[in-house]
Short mmCIF file of C-alpha atoms in Angstrom, two decimals:
data_model
loop_
_atom_site.label_atom_id
_atom_site.label_comp_id
_atom_site.label_asym_id
_atom_site.label_seq_id
_atom_site.Cartn_x
_atom_site.Cartn_y
_atom_site.Cartn_z
CA MET A 1 74.37 83.11 81.80
CA ALA A 2 74.55 85.49 84.19
CA ILE A 3 77.72 86.16 86.30
CA GLU A 4 75.59 85.76 89.18
CA ASP A 5 75.28 81.89 88.22
CA GLN A 6 78.49 81.18 87.68
CA THR A 7 79.98 81.86 91.07
CA SER A 8 77.86 79.21 93.04
CA ALA A 9 76.97 76.41 90.33
CA ALA A 10 79.51 73.20 89.82
CA PRO A 11 81.20 71.99 88.86
CA ILE A 12 84.03 74.54 90.85
CA PRO A 13 86.00 76.64 88.47
CA THR A 14 89.45 75.75 87.33
CA PRO A 15 92.00 78.50 86.53
CA THR A 16 92.41 77.04 82.96
CA ALA A 17 88.04 77.25 82.39
CA THR A 18 87.95 78.99 78.96
CA THR A 19 84.39 78.46 76.75
CA ALA A 20 84.24 79.20 73.04
CA ALA A 21 82.48 82.27 73.49
CA THR A 22 85.51 83.38 74.97
CA THR A 23 88.03 81.57 72.03
CA SER A 24 86.04 83.58 69.58
CA ALA A 25 84.82 87.51 70.36
CA PRO A 26 86.09 89.77 68.73
CA VAL A 27 90.17 90.40 68.76
CA ARG A 28 88.87 94.62 68.71
CA SER A 29 87.13 94.33 72.38
CA ARG A 30 90.55 92.92 73.76
CA LEU A 31 94.44 95.16 74.57
CA ARG A 32 96.96 93.73 73.38
CA GLY A 33 100.63 93.41 75.31
CA ASN A 34 104.17 91.33 75.69
CA LEU A 35 104.63 92.85 79.87
CA GLY A 36 106.20 90.66 82.30
CA VAL A 37 106.52 91.31 85.89
CA ALA A 38 109.14 93.62 85.15
CA SER A 39 106.99 96.63 82.74
CA ILE A 40 104.91 95.99 85.23
CA VAL A 41 105.82 97.24 88.43
CA PHE A 42 107.62 100.24 86.77
CA MET A 43 103.90 101.15 86.02
CA VAL A 44 102.74 100.50 89.65
CA VAL A 45 105.71 101.93 91.79
CA ALA A 46 105.04 104.49 89.79
CA ALA A 47 102.03 105.54 90.88
CA ALA A 48 103.03 104.93 93.88
CA SER A 49 105.96 108.37 93.17
CA PRO A 50 108.42 107.25 95.37
CA LEU A 51 110.33 110.39 95.55
CA GLY A 52 106.99 112.50 95.41
CA VAL A 53 106.38 110.44 98.86
CA ILE A 54 109.36 111.34 100.35
CA GLY A 55 109.73 114.62 99.78
CA GLY A 56 105.47 114.11 100.64
CA PRO A 57 103.46 112.33 103.22
CA VAL A 58 106.95 111.10 104.71
CA PRO A 59 107.41 115.29 105.84
CA LEU A 60 103.13 115.17 107.02
CA GLY A 61 104.24 111.54 109.12
CA ILE A 62 107.04 113.51 110.91
CA ALA A 63 106.10 116.05 111.89
CA ILE A 64 101.56 115.08 113.32
CA GLY A 65 101.69 111.61 113.00
CA ASN A 66 104.06 109.68 114.86
CA GLY A 67 107.16 111.27 114.86
CA THR A 68 110.62 108.92 114.65
CA GLY A 69 108.45 105.99 114.93
CA PHE A 70 106.84 106.86 111.23
CA PRO A 71 109.06 105.43 110.10
CA PHE A 72 107.57 101.89 111.74
CA THR A 73 104.59 103.34 110.27
CA PHE A 74 104.93 101.85 106.49
CA VAL A 75 105.95 98.16 108.03
CA ILE A 76 102.49 97.93 109.19
CA ALA A 77 101.31 98.93 105.17
CA THR A 78 103.39 96.90 103.84
CA VAL A 79 102.04 93.84 106.02
CA VAL A 80 98.22 94.60 106.39
CA LEU A 81 98.72 94.89 102.17
CA LEU A 82 101.08 91.68 101.73
CA LEU A 83 98.21 89.66 103.58
CA PHE A 84 94.90 91.13 101.27
CA ALA A 85 97.67 90.81 98.36
CA VAL A 86 97.44 86.23 99.32
CA GLY A 87 94.24 86.53 98.47
CA PHE A 88 94.32 88.70 95.56
CA THR A 89 96.63 87.03 94.95
CA THR A 90 95.29 83.55 94.82
CA MET A 91 91.85 84.38 93.41
CA THR A 92 93.40 86.11 89.73
CA PRO A 93 93.54 82.37 88.08
CA TYR A 94 89.59 82.33 87.92
CA VAL A 95 89.07 86.68 86.79
CA LYS A 96 89.53 86.17 83.30
CA SER A 97 89.69 90.13 81.92
CA ALA A 98 91.13 93.02 83.56
CA GLY A 99 89.13 95.07 85.93
CA ALA A 100 91.72 94.53 89.42
CA PHE A 101 88.56 96.10 92.05
CA TYR A 102 85.59 95.27 89.06
CA SER A 103 86.35 91.24 88.05
CA TYR A 104 87.00 90.49 91.15
CA VAL A 105 84.56 91.13 93.20
CA ASP A 106 81.39 90.66 89.43
CA ARG A 107 83.03 87.93 89.89
CA SER A 108 82.47 86.54 93.88
CA LEU A 109 79.45 88.90 94.79
CA GLY A 110 77.15 89.18 91.05
CA ARG A 111 77.47 91.85 88.63
CA ALA A 112 74.75 94.73 90.70
CA ALA A 113 78.13 94.16 93.21
CA GLY A 114 80.75 94.89 90.64
CA LEU A 115 79.74 97.10 89.16
CA GLY A 116 78.65 99.13 92.03
CA THR A 117 82.35 98.68 93.06
CA GLY A 118 83.50 99.65 89.48
CA PHE A 119 81.95 103.33 88.92
CA ALA A 120 83.60 103.57 92.55
CA ALA A 121 86.70 102.94 91.12
CA LEU A 122 86.87 104.82 88.69
CA LEU A 123 85.71 108.00 90.66
CA SER A 124 88.18 107.31 92.87
CA TYR A 125 91.02 106.79 91.38
CA ILE A 126 90.21 109.81 88.51
CA THR A 127 90.01 111.71 91.53
CA LEU A 128 93.63 111.13 92.40
CA GLU A 129 95.29 111.21 89.19
CA ALA A 130 93.78 114.76 88.37
CA ALA A 131 94.87 115.58 92.22
CA VAL A 132 98.14 115.38 91.73
CA PHE A 133 98.73 117.80 88.85
CA GLY A 134 98.12 120.05 91.72
CA LEU A 135 100.67 119.78 92.93
CA ILE A 136 103.39 118.74 89.63
CA GLY A 137 102.43 122.34 88.43
CA PRO A 138 103.61 124.54 91.23
CA GLY A 139 106.34 122.08 91.41
CA VAL A 140 107.07 122.56 88.37
CA GLN A 141 106.51 126.63 88.86
CA SER A 142 109.46 127.18 91.64
CA LEU A 143 111.63 124.44 90.00
CA LEU A 144 111.34 127.66 87.41
CA GLY A 145 111.97 128.96 89.72
CA SER A 146 115.03 128.90 91.23
CA TYR A 147 116.38 129.68 87.60
CA GLY A 148 115.81 132.27 87.25
CA VAL A 149 112.53 132.31 84.73
CA PRO A 150 109.64 134.27 85.29
CA SER A 151 106.92 133.54 87.28
CA ILE A 152 103.97 131.70 85.21
CA PRO A 153 99.94 130.61 87.01
CA TRP A 154 100.81 127.33 88.04
CA TRP A 155 98.01 125.70 86.25
CA ILE A 156 99.93 126.09 82.20
CA TYR A 157 102.41 123.70 83.84
CA ALA A 158 99.44 121.22 84.71
CA ALA A 159 97.87 121.74 81.85
CA VAL A 160 100.89 120.98 79.70
CA ALA A 161 100.86 117.99 81.61
CA PHE A 162 98.32 116.92 80.67
CA GLY A 163 98.50 117.52 77.25
CA VAL A 164 101.68 115.04 77.35
CA VAL A 165 99.65 112.40 80.04
CA VAL A 166 96.92 112.54 77.38
CA PHE A 167 98.68 111.75 74.23
CA LEU A 168 100.77 109.22 75.81
CA GLY A 169 97.65 106.82 77.53
CA TYR A 170 96.75 107.62 73.83
CA ARG A 171 100.18 105.37 72.82
CA ASN A 172 100.64 101.97 73.07
CA ILE A 173 101.15 100.53 76.99
CA GLU A 174 104.83 99.15 76.47
CA LEU A 175 105.67 103.88 74.95
CA SER A 176 104.36 103.70 78.46
CA GLY A 177 106.44 101.48 80.08
CA ARG A 178 109.64 102.69 78.68
CA VAL A 179 109.04 106.49 80.00
CA LEU A 180 107.71 105.46 83.51
CA ALA A 181 111.04 103.20 83.72
CA VAL A 182 112.85 105.29 82.56
CA LEU A 183 111.99 107.90 85.14
CA LEU A 184 111.34 105.58 88.14
CA VAL A 185 115.18 104.36 88.18
CA ALA A 186 116.47 107.81 88.00
CA GLU A 187 114.23 109.01 90.88
CA VAL A 188 115.09 106.01 93.02
CA LEU A 189 118.95 105.75 92.27
CA ILE A 190 119.32 109.20 93.67
CA VAL A 191 116.83 108.74 97.08
CA LEU A 192 119.41 105.76 97.92
CA VAL A 193 122.02 107.23 96.36
CA LEU A 194 121.07 110.04 99.31
CA ASP A 195 120.16 107.21 101.55
CA ALA A 196 123.93 105.17 101.61
CA VAL A 197 125.47 108.89 101.73
CA ILE A 198 123.14 109.97 105.16
CA VAL A 199 123.26 106.02 107.18
CA PHE A 200 127.22 105.72 105.95
CA GLY A 201 128.60 108.75 105.84
CA GLY A 202 128.42 109.44 109.06
CA ASN A 203 127.94 112.14 109.64
CA THR A 204 124.60 112.68 110.81
CA PRO A 205 124.41 115.07 113.56
CA GLU A 206 123.44 112.56 117.09
CA GLY A 207 123.95 108.48 114.89
CA LEU A 208 120.99 106.66 113.37
CA SER A 209 117.38 107.01 114.59
CA THR A 210 116.65 104.43 117.68
CA GLY A 211 112.61 105.13 116.86
CA ILE A 212 111.58 102.95 113.98
CA VAL A 213 112.96 99.65 116.38
CA SER A 214 111.40 102.21 120.18
CA PRO A 215 108.38 100.78 120.94
CA SER A 216 107.99 104.44 122.43
CA ALA A 217 108.64 106.60 119.25
CA ILE A 218 106.37 103.75 116.81
CA LEU A 219 103.17 104.52 119.37
CA SER A 220 103.98 108.42 120.29
CA GLY A 221 102.09 111.06 119.03
CA ALA A 222 99.54 110.20 116.56
CA PRO A 223 100.19 106.24 115.19
CA GLY A 224 96.78 106.94 112.83
CA ILE A 225 97.26 109.88 111.49
CA GLY A 226 101.01 108.32 110.76
CA ILE A 227 99.05 105.31 109.18
CA LEU A 228 97.12 106.84 106.94
CA PHE A 229 100.44 108.37 105.42
CA ALA A 230 101.88 105.91 105.54
CA ILE A 231 98.21 103.72 103.72
CA LEU A 232 98.18 106.92 101.17
CA SER A 233 101.41 106.28 99.96
CA PHE A 234 101.09 103.71 99.17
CA ILE A 235 97.57 103.93 96.13
CA GLY A 236 98.48 101.97 93.45
CA PHE A 237 99.87 98.69 94.18
CA GLU A 238 96.90 97.36 93.23
CA ALA A 239 96.40 97.65 89.99
CA THR A 240 99.43 94.56 88.47
CA ALA A 241 95.85 92.93 88.17
CA VAL A 242 94.40 95.96 85.79
CA PHE A 243 97.02 94.70 83.03
CA ARG A 244 96.10 91.48 82.89
CA ASP A 245 94.79 91.42 78.75
CA GLU A 246 98.41 92.50 78.65
CA ALA A 247 100.51 91.04 80.70
CA ARG A 248 102.59 87.12 79.49
CA ASP A 249 101.00 83.96 81.64
CA PRO A 250 98.83 86.63 83.48
CA ASP A 251 98.25 83.93 85.88
CA ARG A 252 102.08 83.60 87.37
CA THR A 253 103.00 87.18 86.28
CA ILE A 254 99.96 88.96 87.92
CA PRO A 255 100.70 87.48 91.59
CA ARG A 256 104.62 88.32 91.25
CA ALA A 257 104.18 91.88 90.12
CA THR A 258 101.86 92.39 93.09
CA TYR A 259 103.88 90.66 95.78
CA LEU A 260 107.30 92.82 94.18
CA SER A 261 105.62 96.06 93.59
CA LEU A 262 104.09 95.76 97.77
CA ILE A 263 107.35 94.36 99.17
CA LEU A 264 109.88 97.31 97.00
CA ILE A 265 107.48 99.53 97.70
CA GLY A 266 107.20 99.70 101.77
CA VAL A 267 111.21 98.33 102.63
CA PHE A 268 112.20 101.59 100.23
CA TYR A 269 109.29 103.97 102.39
CA ALA A 270 110.87 102.23 105.71
CA VAL A 271 114.88 102.89 104.75
CA SER A 272 114.20 106.07 102.77
CA SER A 273 112.50 107.52 105.91
CA TRP A 274 114.52 106.62 108.84
CA ALA A 275 117.87 107.66 106.94
CA LEU A 276 115.25 111.19 106.62
CA ILE A 277 115.14 111.53 110.32
CA SER A 278 118.11 110.03 111.39
CA ALA A 279 119.91 113.70 109.04
CA VAL A 280 118.32 115.59 110.97
CA GLY A 281 118.56 114.79 114.35
CA ASP A 282 115.42 112.02 116.75
CA SER A 283 114.96 115.26 118.99
CA LYS A 284 115.06 117.89 115.93
CA ALA A 285 112.90 115.25 113.31
CA VAL A 286 109.47 116.64 114.57
CA LYS A 287 110.03 120.92 115.18
CA THR A 288 112.64 120.37 111.22
CA ALA A 289 109.47 118.63 109.89
CA THR A 290 106.40 120.96 111.08
CA ASP A 291 108.43 123.90 110.04
CA HIS A 292 110.10 122.90 107.44
CA GLY A 293 108.41 120.10 105.93
CA GLY A 294 108.17 121.34 102.08
CA THR A 295 111.36 122.40 101.74
CA LEU A 296 113.25 118.44 104.40
CA LEU A 297 113.90 116.63 101.87
CA ALA A 298 116.13 119.75 99.44
CA ASP A 299 117.94 120.55 102.92
CA VAL A 300 118.53 117.27 103.71
CA THR A 301 120.46 116.06 99.70
CA GLN A 302 122.02 120.05 100.34
CA LYS A 303 123.04 118.97 103.30
CA TYR A 304 124.39 115.25 102.07
CA LEU A 305 124.63 115.68 98.49
CA GLY A 306 125.50 119.90 97.72
CA THR A 307 123.32 121.68 95.94
CA VAL A 308 123.75 119.38 92.57
CA GLY A 309 121.78 117.38 93.95
CA GLU A 310 119.60 119.17 95.00
CA HIS A 311 118.99 120.36 91.71
CA ILE A 312 119.00 116.71 90.41
CA ILE A 313 116.16 116.45 93.06
CA GLN A 314 113.97 118.76 92.18
CA VAL A 315 114.22 118.19 89.09
CA LEU A 316 113.05 114.03 89.47
CA PHE A 317 110.37 115.70 92.17
CA VAL A 318 108.91 116.89 89.54
CA THR A 319 109.55 113.22 87.21
CA SER A 320 108.12 111.23 90.42
CA LEU A 321 104.74 113.57 90.16
CA PHE A 322 104.45 113.09 85.92
CA ALA A 323 105.68 109.07 86.65
CA CYS A 324 102.28 108.74 88.80
CA ILE A 325 99.98 110.68 87.06
CA LEU A 326 100.86 108.82 83.77
CA SER A 327 100.54 105.72 85.73
CA PHE A 328 97.32 106.08 87.46
CA HIS A 329 96.01 107.29 83.52
CA ASN A 330 96.97 103.64 82.14
CA ILE A 331 95.00 102.25 84.94
CA VAL A 332 91.56 104.94 85.10
CA SER A 333 91.93 104.34 81.25
CA ARG A 334 92.11 100.83 81.46
CA TYR A 335 88.69 100.67 84.52
CA VAL A 336 86.90 102.80 81.31
CA PHE A 337 87.26 100.20 78.58
CA THR A 338 86.23 97.45 80.70
CA LEU A 339 82.83 98.93 82.22
CA SER A 340 82.72 99.38 77.95
CA GLY A 341 83.37 96.31 77.36
CA ARG A 342 80.37 95.04 79.68
CA ALA A 343 77.59 97.92 78.70
CA ALA A 344 78.33 99.89 81.79
CA LEU A 345 79.94 102.74 80.87
CA PRO A 346 79.05 103.52 76.12
CA GLN A 347 80.45 100.78 74.50
CA ARG A 348 82.22 103.59 71.92
CA LEU A 349 84.99 103.28 74.21
CA GLY A 350 85.78 100.15 74.92
CA HIS A 351 87.57 99.27 71.42
CA ALA A 352 90.93 98.68 71.30
CA HIS A 353 93.02 101.09 67.95
CA ALA A 354 93.40 98.62 65.71
CA ARG A 355 96.41 99.34 65.49
CA LEU A 356 99.02 100.86 68.59
CA GLY A 357 96.52 97.54 70.31
CA SER A 358 96.12 100.82 73.07
CA PRO A 359 92.72 101.98 74.66
CA HIS A 360 92.84 105.38 73.18
CA ARG A 361 89.02 105.96 73.17
CA ALA A 362 88.64 105.67 76.82
CA SER A 363 92.15 107.70 77.19
CA VAL A 364 90.37 110.35 75.10
CA ALA A 365 86.93 110.25 78.38
CA THR A 366 88.96 109.19 80.54
CA GLY A 367 91.43 112.96 79.29
CA VAL A 368 88.50 115.01 79.66
CA VAL A 369 87.09 114.06 83.17
CA VAL A 370 90.17 114.68 84.50
CA GLY A 371 90.33 118.59 82.19
CA VAL A 372 87.09 119.54 83.86
CA LEU A 373 88.47 118.14 87.36
CA LEU A 374 91.34 119.99 86.35
CA LEU A 375 89.67 123.55 85.09
CA ALA A 376 87.21 123.56 87.49
CA GLY A 377 89.46 123.82 90.04
CA VAL A 378 91.45 127.26 88.34
CA VAL A 379 88.19 128.51 87.79
CA THR A 380 87.01 128.15 91.58
CA GLY A 381 90.58 129.64 92.82
CA LEU A 382 91.79 126.10 94.62
CA ASP A 383 95.63 126.68 96.25
CA PRO A 384 96.17 124.30 94.64
CA ILE A 385 98.82 122.38 96.55
CA ASN A 386 96.42 123.00 100.68
CA GLN A 387 93.02 122.48 98.88
CA PHE A 388 93.07 120.66 95.00
CA TYR A 389 95.67 118.28 95.89
CA THR A 390 94.50 117.70 99.35
CA TRP A 391 90.78 116.91 99.08
CA LEU A 392 91.10 114.86 95.60
CA ALA A 393 93.05 113.09 98.33
CA GLY A 394 91.11 112.55 100.65
CA PHE A 395 88.28 111.16 98.81
CA SER A 396 90.99 109.10 97.07
CA SER A 397 92.08 107.58 100.16
CA VAL A 398 88.65 106.69 101.90
CA GLY A 399 87.39 104.99 98.18
CA ILE A 400 90.87 102.94 97.55
CA VAL A 401 90.97 101.61 101.19
CA LEU A 402 87.65 100.86 101.36
CA LEU A 403 87.61 99.14 97.83
CA LEU A 404 90.18 97.15 98.51
CA GLY A 405 87.84 96.00 101.45
CA ILE A 406 85.13 94.82 99.01
CA THR A 407 87.27 92.88 97.20
CA SER A 408 88.74 90.96 100.30
CA VAL A 409 84.91 89.89 101.61
CA ALA A 410 84.98 89.12 97.35
CA VAL A 411 87.83 86.95 97.97
CA LEU A 412 86.10 85.05 100.84
CA VAL A 413 83.08 84.43 99.29
CA PHE A 414 84.01 84.04 96.51
CA PHE A 415 86.99 80.62 98.20
CA GLY A 416 83.60 79.89 100.93
CA ARG A 417 81.78 78.78 98.02
CA ASN A 418 83.89 77.39 96.34
CA ARG A 419 85.66 74.91 98.56
CA GLY A 420 86.73 71.99 96.14
CA THR A 421 89.60 74.37 94.56
CA GLY A 422 92.11 72.52 96.57
CA VAL A 423 93.77 75.95 98.06
CA SER A 424 95.22 76.40 101.30
CA LEU A 425 93.23 77.41 104.13
CA TRP A 426 96.08 80.55 104.96
CA ARG A 427 95.51 81.37 100.82
CA ARG A 428 91.34 81.56 100.66
CA ALA A 429 89.92 82.43 104.34
CA ILE A 430 92.86 83.32 107.45
CA ALA A 431 95.43 85.53 105.30
CA PRO A 432 92.64 87.14 103.54
CA ALA A 433 90.69 87.80 107.40
CA LEU A 434 93.49 89.72 108.19
CA GLY A 435 93.94 91.86 106.27
CA LEU A 436 90.85 92.12 105.67
CA ALA A 437 90.46 92.95 109.90
CA GLY A 438 93.70 95.48 108.71
CA LEU A 439 91.73 97.07 106.50
CA LEU A 440 88.55 98.22 108.37
CA LEU A 441 91.67 99.42 110.82
CA PHE A 442 92.70 102.36 108.04
CA LEU A 443 89.82 102.76 107.13
CA VAL A 444 88.65 103.56 110.63
CA LEU A 445 91.12 106.04 110.49
CA ILE A 446 91.65 107.80 107.62
CA LEU A 447 87.56 109.17 108.08
CA GLN A 448 88.77 110.02 111.49
CA ASN A 449 91.26 112.29 110.77
CA LEU A 450 89.15 112.59 106.86
CA PRO A 451 88.28 116.54 107.88
CA THR A 452 91.79 117.38 109.14
CA LEU A 453 92.85 116.05 105.36
CA VAL A 454 89.50 118.02 103.48
CA GLY A 455 90.57 122.15 105.53
CA GLY A 456 88.66 121.65 108.59
CA SER A 457 85.18 120.89 106.50
CA VAL A 458 83.05 118.16 108.25
CA PRO A 459 79.73 118.32 105.80
CA LEU A 460 83.05 117.65 102.74
CA ALA A 461 84.00 114.75 104.76
CA VAL A 462 80.71 113.77 105.43
CA GLY A 463 79.58 114.97 101.46
CA ILE A 464 83.17 113.02 100.07
CA VAL A 465 81.32 109.29 101.79
CA VAL A 466 77.94 109.78 100.83
CA LEU A 467 79.20 110.33 97.04
CA LEU A 468 81.07 107.69 96.78
CA LEU A 469 78.95 105.96 98.59
CA ALA A 470 76.17 107.24 95.84
CA ALA A 471 79.21 105.37 93.01
CA PHE A 472 78.21 102.40 94.56
CA ALA A 473 74.84 102.35 94.68
CA LEU A 474 74.86 103.29 91.29
CA GLY A 475 75.97 100.10 90.26
CA PRO A 476 72.53 98.23 90.63
CA VAL A 477 70.29 100.62 88.88
CA VAL A 478 72.33 99.65 85.82
CA ALA A 479 72.61 96.09 86.99
CA ARG A 480 68.67 96.83 86.63
CA VAL A 481 68.34 98.84 83.79
CA ARG A 482 70.61 97.02 81.50
CA ALA A 483 70.44 93.17 80.76
CA HIS A 484 73.28 92.83 79.96
CA ALA A 485 75.13 95.32 81.75
CA GLY A 486 77.87 94.37 84.09
CA VAL A 487 78.59 90.46 81.80
CA ALA A 488 81.75 90.60 79.85
CA PRO A 489 81.27 90.70 75.72
CA GLU A 490 81.86 85.91 75.63
CA ASP A 491 79.14 85.57 78.63
CA ALA A 492 76.59 87.60 77.48
CA ALA A 493 77.40 85.77 73.48
CA VAL A 494 76.91 82.88 75.80
CA ASP A 495 72.98 83.43 76.64
CA ASP A 496 71.82 85.19 73.67
CA ALA A 497 72.60 81.69 72.13
CA GLN A 498 70.45 80.21 74.41
CA ASP A 499 67.70 82.24 74.36
#
């Protein structure tokens, strides 16, 4: 039975429905794990790189976005993404395989659309993983330079980080989860301490910022650019579903992890960016972020926590970027694993390690592609931050928001076809539709500002969109050429038995 038929045939699918083929599927085609809500939240929040966002996109949002009103854009982004998450998590029990965007679109819109979504998502995530190496290399270079270490090329530090990431990705997911947990707790704690000292210390130059609640401040400057940087800061939250095969009680764990990740990320960014503005004063925030954006976080930390605090936050800024890379590597590996297990990519990549239960081959393949991108950036002499990072991050931002929108459409179509599921109108239609409207607005804003993100090059911006559309168009091509591409192994077994 084809995937398309499953979305519309009677009886209406239920969250608990399984087939005999499912229970007899080879063990080596499934990942193993015992992840709870906390472990998945660590993975996803780490991918958002909290400290990296406070030190990077936040100063940019203040400088060229909507100034002191920028913290409120995190509230707007959180609300829209929570609306998206309502439909996303409501459909989760009906999607019985890891793969996030791919699995949801496949389940609702059919095999060809699912494959196209999977290819586009894979391309978006893998470019973002590669992009962050353009930040961590210079970050380590600057950190060690402040301690008197002789300067060496940034790409050497990036190469060391690359090797560690591939090694951890090869190991089982729980090892990676423990590494991310330690790094995440440390960076969040230091920022919360800084926030508390700023807010409760009574030492701010102009009192606490009022921009976050001022309509005139929120609408000042370029609110669209502010939204752009805010939504970029959330990329990765939807990956909770990628860990479905490794989660305890996934029908409950995945929704809880998704909501909790969004709320924690949104509150953390809104409060921390508000505190950062308060630390320099509303009247000076935009000018300070414009003139000293790259050192704003370190400068504020030195003022409020002293030299020791400044050194700590410099170290944790680097580890935050490392955690981001590691988390995205895990996400990309699982996309490769799922697509390979469904014959859309070489099937050898879709086997889990016999002892570790990890997607070891998919992890190595992911590392090879990222390594090629990194090498290309070095050989062509691209500036690691202003070109390599910015261009690849711009590519990813378009892809991820586009895929979120497609997934929202998939949710609406799925529950539109299956009205007897007992799901409330709010969860199956109203919230997903509102989320889709917000995501479309975000996409328009990103496309309008994409040339700025890629160095003012309109041809490069157009090329990014064309490449993403080509990746999506590859789905129908592969579906036509390979009869079982995109079909889960258990479904293929049922088809073969019926022939």
